[in-house]
Short mmCIF file of C-alpha atoms and ligand atoms in Angstrom, two decimals:
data_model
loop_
_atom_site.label_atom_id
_atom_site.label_comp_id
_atom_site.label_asym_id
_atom_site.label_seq_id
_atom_site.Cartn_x
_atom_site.Cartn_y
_atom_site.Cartn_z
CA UNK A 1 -27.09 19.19 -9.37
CA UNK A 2 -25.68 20.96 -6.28
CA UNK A 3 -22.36 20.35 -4.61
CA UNK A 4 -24.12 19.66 -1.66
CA UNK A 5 -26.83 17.27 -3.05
CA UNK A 6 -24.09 15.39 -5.23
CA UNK A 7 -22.01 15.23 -1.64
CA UNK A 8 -24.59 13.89 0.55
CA UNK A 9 -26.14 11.30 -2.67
CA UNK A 10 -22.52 10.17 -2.40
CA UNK A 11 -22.84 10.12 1.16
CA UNK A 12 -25.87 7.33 0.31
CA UNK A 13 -24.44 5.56 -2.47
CA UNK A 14 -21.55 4.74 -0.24
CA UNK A 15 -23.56 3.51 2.59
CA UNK A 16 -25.63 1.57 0.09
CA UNK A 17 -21.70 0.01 -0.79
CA UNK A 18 -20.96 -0.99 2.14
CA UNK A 19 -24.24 -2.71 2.80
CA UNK A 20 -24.06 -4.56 -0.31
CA UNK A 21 -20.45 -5.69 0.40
CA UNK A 22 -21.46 -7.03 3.86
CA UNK A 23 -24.47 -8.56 2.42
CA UNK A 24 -22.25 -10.65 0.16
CA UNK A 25 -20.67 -12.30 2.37
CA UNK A 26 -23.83 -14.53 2.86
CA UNK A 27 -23.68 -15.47 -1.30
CA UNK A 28 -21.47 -18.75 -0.88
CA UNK A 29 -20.04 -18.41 -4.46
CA UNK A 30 -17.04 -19.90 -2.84
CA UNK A 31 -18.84 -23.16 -2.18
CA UNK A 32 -19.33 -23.26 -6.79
CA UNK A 33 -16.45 -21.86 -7.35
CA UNK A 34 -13.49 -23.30 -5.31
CA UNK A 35 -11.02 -20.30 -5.92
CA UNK A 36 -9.78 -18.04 -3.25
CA UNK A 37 -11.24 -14.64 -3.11
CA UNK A 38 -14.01 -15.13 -5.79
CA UNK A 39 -16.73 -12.75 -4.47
CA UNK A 40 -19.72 -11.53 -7.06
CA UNK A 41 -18.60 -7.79 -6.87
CA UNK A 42 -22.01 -6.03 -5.66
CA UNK A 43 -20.33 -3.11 -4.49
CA UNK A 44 -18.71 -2.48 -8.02
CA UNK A 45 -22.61 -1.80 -8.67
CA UNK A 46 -22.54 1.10 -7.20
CA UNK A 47 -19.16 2.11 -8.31
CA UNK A 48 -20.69 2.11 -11.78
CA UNK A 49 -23.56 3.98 -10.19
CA UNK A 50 -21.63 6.94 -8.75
CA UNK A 51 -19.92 6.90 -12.23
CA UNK A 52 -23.03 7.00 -14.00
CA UNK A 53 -24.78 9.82 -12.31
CA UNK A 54 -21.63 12.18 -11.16
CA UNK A 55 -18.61 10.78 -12.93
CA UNK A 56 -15.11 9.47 -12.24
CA UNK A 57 -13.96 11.29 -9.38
CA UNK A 58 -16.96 11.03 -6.72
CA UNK A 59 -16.93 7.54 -8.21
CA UNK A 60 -13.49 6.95 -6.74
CA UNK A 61 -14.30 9.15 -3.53
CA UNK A 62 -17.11 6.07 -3.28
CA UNK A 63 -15.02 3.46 -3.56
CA UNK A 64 -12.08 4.57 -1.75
CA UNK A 65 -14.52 5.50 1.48
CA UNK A 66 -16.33 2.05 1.04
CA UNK A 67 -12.88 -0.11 1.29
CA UNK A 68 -11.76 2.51 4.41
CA UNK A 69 -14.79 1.97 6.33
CA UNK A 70 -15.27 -1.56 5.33
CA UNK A 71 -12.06 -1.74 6.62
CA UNK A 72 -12.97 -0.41 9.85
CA UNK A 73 -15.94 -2.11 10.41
CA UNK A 74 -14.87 -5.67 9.99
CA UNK A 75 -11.31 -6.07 8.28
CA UNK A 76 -8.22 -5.02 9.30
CA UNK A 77 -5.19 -3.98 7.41
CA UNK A 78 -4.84 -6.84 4.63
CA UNK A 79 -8.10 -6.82 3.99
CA UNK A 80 -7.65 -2.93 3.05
CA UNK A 81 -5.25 -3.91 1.09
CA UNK A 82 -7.07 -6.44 -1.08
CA UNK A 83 -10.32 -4.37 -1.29
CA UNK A 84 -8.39 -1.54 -2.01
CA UNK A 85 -6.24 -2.86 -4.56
CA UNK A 86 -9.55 -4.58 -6.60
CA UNK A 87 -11.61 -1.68 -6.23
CA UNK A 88 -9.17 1.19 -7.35
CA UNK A 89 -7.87 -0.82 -10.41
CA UNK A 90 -11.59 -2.00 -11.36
CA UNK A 91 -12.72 2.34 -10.52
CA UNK A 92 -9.65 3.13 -13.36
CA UNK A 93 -10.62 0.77 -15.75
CA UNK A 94 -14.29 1.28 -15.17
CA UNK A 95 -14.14 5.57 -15.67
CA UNK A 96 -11.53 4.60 -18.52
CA UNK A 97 -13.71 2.86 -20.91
CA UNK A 98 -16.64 4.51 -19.69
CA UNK A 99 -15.36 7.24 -21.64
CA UNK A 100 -15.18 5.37 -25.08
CA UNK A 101 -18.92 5.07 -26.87
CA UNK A 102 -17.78 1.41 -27.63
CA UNK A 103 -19.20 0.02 -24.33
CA UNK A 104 -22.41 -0.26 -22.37
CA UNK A 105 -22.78 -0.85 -18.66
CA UNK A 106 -22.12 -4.21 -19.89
CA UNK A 107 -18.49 -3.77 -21.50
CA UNK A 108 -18.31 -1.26 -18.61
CA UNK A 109 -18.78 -4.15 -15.65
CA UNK A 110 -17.10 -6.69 -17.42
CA UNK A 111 -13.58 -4.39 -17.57
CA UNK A 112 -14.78 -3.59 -13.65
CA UNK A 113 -14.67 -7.58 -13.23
CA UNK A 114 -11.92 -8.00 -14.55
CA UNK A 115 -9.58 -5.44 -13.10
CA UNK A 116 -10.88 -6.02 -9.78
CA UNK A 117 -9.25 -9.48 -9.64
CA UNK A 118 -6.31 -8.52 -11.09
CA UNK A 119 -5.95 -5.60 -8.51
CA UNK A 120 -6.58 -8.15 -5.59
CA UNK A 121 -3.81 -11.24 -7.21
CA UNK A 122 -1.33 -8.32 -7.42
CA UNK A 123 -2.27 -7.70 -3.43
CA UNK A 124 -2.05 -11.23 -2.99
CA UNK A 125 1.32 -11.63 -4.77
CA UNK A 126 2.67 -9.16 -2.38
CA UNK A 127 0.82 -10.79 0.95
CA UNK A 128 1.38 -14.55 -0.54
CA UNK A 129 4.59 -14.55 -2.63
CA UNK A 130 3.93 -15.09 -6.54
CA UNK A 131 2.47 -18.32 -6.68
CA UNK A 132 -0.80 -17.32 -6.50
CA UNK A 133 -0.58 -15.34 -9.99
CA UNK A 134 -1.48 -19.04 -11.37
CA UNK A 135 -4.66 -18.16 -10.47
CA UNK A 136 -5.64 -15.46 -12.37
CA UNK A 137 -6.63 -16.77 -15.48
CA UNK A 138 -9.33 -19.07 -13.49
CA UNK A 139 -10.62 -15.91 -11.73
CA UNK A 140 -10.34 -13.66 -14.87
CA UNK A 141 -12.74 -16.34 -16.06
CA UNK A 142 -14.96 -16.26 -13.43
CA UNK A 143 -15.18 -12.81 -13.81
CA UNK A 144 -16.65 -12.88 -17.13
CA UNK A 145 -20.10 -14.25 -15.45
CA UNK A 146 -19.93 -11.40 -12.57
CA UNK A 147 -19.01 -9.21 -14.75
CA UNK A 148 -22.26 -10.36 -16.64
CA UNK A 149 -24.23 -10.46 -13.44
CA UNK A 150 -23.50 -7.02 -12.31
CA UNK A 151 -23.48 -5.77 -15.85
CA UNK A 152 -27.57 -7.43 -15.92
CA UNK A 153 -27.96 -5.79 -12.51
CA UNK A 154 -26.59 -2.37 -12.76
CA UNK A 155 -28.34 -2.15 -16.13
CA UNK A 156 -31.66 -2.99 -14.39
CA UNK A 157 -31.43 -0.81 -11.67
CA UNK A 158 -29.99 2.23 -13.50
CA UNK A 159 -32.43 2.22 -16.32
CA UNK A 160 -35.64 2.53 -13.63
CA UNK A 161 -33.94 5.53 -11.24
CA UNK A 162 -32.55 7.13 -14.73
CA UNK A 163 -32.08 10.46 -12.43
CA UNK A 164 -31.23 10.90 -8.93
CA UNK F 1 -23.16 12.39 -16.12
CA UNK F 2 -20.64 10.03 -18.05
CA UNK F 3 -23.95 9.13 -20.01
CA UNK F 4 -23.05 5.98 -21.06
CA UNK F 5 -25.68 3.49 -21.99
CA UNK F 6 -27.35 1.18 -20.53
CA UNK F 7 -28.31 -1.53 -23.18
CA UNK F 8 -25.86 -4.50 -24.30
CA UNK F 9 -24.02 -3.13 -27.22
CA UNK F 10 -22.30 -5.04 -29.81
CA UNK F 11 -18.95 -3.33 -28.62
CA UNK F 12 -19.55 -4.88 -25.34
CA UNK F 13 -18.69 -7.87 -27.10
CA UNK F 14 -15.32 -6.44 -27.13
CA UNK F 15 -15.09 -6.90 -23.63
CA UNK F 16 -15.53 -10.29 -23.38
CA UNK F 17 -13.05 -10.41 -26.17
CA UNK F 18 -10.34 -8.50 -24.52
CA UNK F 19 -11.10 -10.99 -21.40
CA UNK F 20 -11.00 -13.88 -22.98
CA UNK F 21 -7.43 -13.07 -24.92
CA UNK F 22 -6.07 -11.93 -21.41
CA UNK F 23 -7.12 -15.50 -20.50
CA UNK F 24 -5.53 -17.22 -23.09
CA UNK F 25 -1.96 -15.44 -22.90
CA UNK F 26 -1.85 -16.20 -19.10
CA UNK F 27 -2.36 -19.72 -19.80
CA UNK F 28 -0.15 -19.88 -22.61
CA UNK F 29 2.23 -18.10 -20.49
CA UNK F 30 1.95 -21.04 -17.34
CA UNK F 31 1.25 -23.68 -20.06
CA UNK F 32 5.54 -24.27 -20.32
CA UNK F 33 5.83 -25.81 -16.97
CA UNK F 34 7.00 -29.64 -16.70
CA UNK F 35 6.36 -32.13 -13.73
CA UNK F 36 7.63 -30.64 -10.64
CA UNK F 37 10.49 -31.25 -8.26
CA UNK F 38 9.23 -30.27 -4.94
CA UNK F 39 6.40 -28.53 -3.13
CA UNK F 40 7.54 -25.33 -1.68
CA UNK F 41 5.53 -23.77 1.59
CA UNK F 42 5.29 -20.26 2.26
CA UNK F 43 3.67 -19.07 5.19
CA UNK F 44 2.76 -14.99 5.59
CA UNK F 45 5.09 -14.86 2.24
CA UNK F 46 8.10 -16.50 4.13
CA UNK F 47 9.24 -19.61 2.64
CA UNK F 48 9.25 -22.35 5.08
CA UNK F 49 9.71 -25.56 3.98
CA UNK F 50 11.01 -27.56 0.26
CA UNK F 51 9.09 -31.25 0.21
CA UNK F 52 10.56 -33.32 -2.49
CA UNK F 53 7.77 -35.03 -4.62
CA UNK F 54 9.59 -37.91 -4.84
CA UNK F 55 9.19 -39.36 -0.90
CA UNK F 56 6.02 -39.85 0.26
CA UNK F 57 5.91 -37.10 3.48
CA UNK F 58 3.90 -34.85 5.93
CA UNK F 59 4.32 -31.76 7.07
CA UNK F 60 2.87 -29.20 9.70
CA UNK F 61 2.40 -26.13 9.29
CA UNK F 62 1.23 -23.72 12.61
CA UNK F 63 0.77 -20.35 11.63
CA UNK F 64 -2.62 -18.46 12.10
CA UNK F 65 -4.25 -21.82 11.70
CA UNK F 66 -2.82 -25.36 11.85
CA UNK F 67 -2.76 -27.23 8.46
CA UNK F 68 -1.14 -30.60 7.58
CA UNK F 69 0.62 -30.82 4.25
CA UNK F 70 1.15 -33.78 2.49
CA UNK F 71 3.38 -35.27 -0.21
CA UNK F 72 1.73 -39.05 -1.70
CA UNK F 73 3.09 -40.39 -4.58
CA UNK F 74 4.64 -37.57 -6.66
CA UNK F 75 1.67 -35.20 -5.92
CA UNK F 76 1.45 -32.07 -2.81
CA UNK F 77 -1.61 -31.44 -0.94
CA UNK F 78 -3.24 -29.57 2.25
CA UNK F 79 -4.33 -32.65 3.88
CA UNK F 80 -6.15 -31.37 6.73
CA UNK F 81 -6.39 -27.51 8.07
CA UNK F 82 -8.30 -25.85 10.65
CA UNK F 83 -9.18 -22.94 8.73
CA UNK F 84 -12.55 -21.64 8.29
CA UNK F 85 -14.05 -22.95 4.72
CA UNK F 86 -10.94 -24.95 4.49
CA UNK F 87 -10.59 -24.12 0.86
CA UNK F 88 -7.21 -25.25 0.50
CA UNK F 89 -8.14 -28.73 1.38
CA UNK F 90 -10.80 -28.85 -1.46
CA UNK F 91 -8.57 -27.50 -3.76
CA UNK F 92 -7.08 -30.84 -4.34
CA UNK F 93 -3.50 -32.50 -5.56
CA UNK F 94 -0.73 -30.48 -7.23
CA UNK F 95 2.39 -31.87 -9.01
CA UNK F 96 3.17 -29.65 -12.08
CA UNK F 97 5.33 -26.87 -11.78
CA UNK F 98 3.85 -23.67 -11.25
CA UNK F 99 0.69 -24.91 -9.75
CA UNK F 100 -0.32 -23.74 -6.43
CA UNK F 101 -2.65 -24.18 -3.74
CA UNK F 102 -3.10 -20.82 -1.45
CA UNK F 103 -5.12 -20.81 2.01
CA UNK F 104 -6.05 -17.32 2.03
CA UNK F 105 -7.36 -17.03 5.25
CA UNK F 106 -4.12 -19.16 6.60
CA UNK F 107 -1.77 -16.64 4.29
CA UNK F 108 -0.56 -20.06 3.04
CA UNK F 109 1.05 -21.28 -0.29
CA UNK F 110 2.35 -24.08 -1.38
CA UNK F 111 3.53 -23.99 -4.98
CA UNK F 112 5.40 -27.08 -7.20
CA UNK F 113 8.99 -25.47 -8.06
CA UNK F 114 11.21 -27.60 -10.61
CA UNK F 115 14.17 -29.79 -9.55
CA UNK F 116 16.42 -27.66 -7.12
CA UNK F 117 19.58 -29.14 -6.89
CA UNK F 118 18.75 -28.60 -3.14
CA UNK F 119 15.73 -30.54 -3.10
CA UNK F 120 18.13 -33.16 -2.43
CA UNK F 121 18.80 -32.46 1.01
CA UNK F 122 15.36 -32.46 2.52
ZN1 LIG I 201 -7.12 -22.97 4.26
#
């Protein structure tokens, strides 16, 4: 693939991000799951996408441009902070294991899951103050049935485009 | 192309594994907490106020938003807030150390600390 095709399919994948974050906001998981910050993760789909078809770093240059111009568009400083902080960690753990043969998209989105909500407690120990580390375990459980979702999901879509 | 594939594995069972452990040590970890001594409220990560659990109390709170807190018989709670979702009023009564009730939107806590020796005074 050429630089400049693999630049501009980033260019789309991080569109399709930010579209995908916005339209979560209208999945009231919140309203099931009484826990602050307990979102279903759609953009990590395409997180795992970028890694899929390019690798770790335009992955990160996907992820890091979503939570900037999410940012932007709609959210201010601390919420830079928190999408930032869940969406680096997840990107690290994501590329990390995606290296290992161990895991499928599955394992893959599951670690994504996971890390994401520990990235955003550790923002929201240093917005909050510490008590909301108690937290964690209830969202690290929550994230085993995103993690699920997006894993079903990113296995879906990924298996029908194959190529871009 | 990472290549990685794209069909549950039995090492994805791993996963869940590593999860699930991660789960257990954090609530081992909080497990060692008694009953409580006082609700303490931050607001924007500021601590503002130390409500003894044992007197019945209520306490306002205007920050972003405007939330009531309450102390009833040994246990904390928001008991009314204007924030959107209000969240931290569904999230119901606290009174063991350690546990917490957080208005995110509010950037709100209000976490059950053991006996101070200056929970006294308030
Ligand atoms: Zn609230």
């Amino acid at each position: 693939m050429s630089r400049v095709k693999k630049i501009a399919l980033s260019g789309v994948l991080t569109a399709l991000a930010l579209a995908l974050s916005y339209f979560e906001r209208f999945i009231p998981l919140g309203l099931i799951i009484p826990l602050p910050g307990v979102k279903l993760g759609l953009a990590n789909i395409v997180t795992v996408a970028a890694l899929y078809f390019f690798g770790p770093l335009p992955a990160l240059a996907v992820a890091a441009l979503r939570c900037a111009l999410g940012s932007f568009f709609g959210g201010g400083v601390s919420s830079l902070l928190f999408s930032a902080s869940g969406a680096l960690l997840s990107w690290a753990a994501m590329s990390a294991v995606s290296r290992a043969k161990t895991f499928s998209v599955y394992g893959i989105c599951l670690f994504g899951a996971a890390f994401h909500n520990i990235g955003q407690t550790a923002a929201a120990v240093l917005v909050l103050g510490p008590a909301v580390i108690y937290y964690l375990p209830y969202l690290l459980a929550v994230s085993l049935f995103t993690g699920t979702v997006t894993g079903l999901i990113s296995s879906g879509v990924l298996s029908r485009v194959k190529r871009l | 192309m990472s290549g990685f594939g794209l069909k549950f594995k039995k090492g994805d069972l791993w996963a869940v594994l590593f999860v699930m452990a991660l789960i257990a040590v954090l609530f081992l970890l909080f497990a060692a907490r008694g009953k409580g001594g006082c609700a303490v409220v931050t607001l924007e990560g500021q601590e503002i106020a130390r409500l003894p659990l044992s007197r019945d109390t209520e306490f306002s709170v205007s920050g972003k938003y405007h939330a009531v807190i309450a102390v009833e018989k040994g246990e904390a709670f928001v008991k009314d807030s204007d924030c959107p979702h209000g969240d931290c009023v569904k999230s119901g009564k606290i009174s063991k150390n350690g546990q917490s009730v957080v208005c995110l939107p509010g950037r709100m806590t209000v976490t059950v600390e053991g006996d101070g020796v200056d929970a006294v005074i308030g």
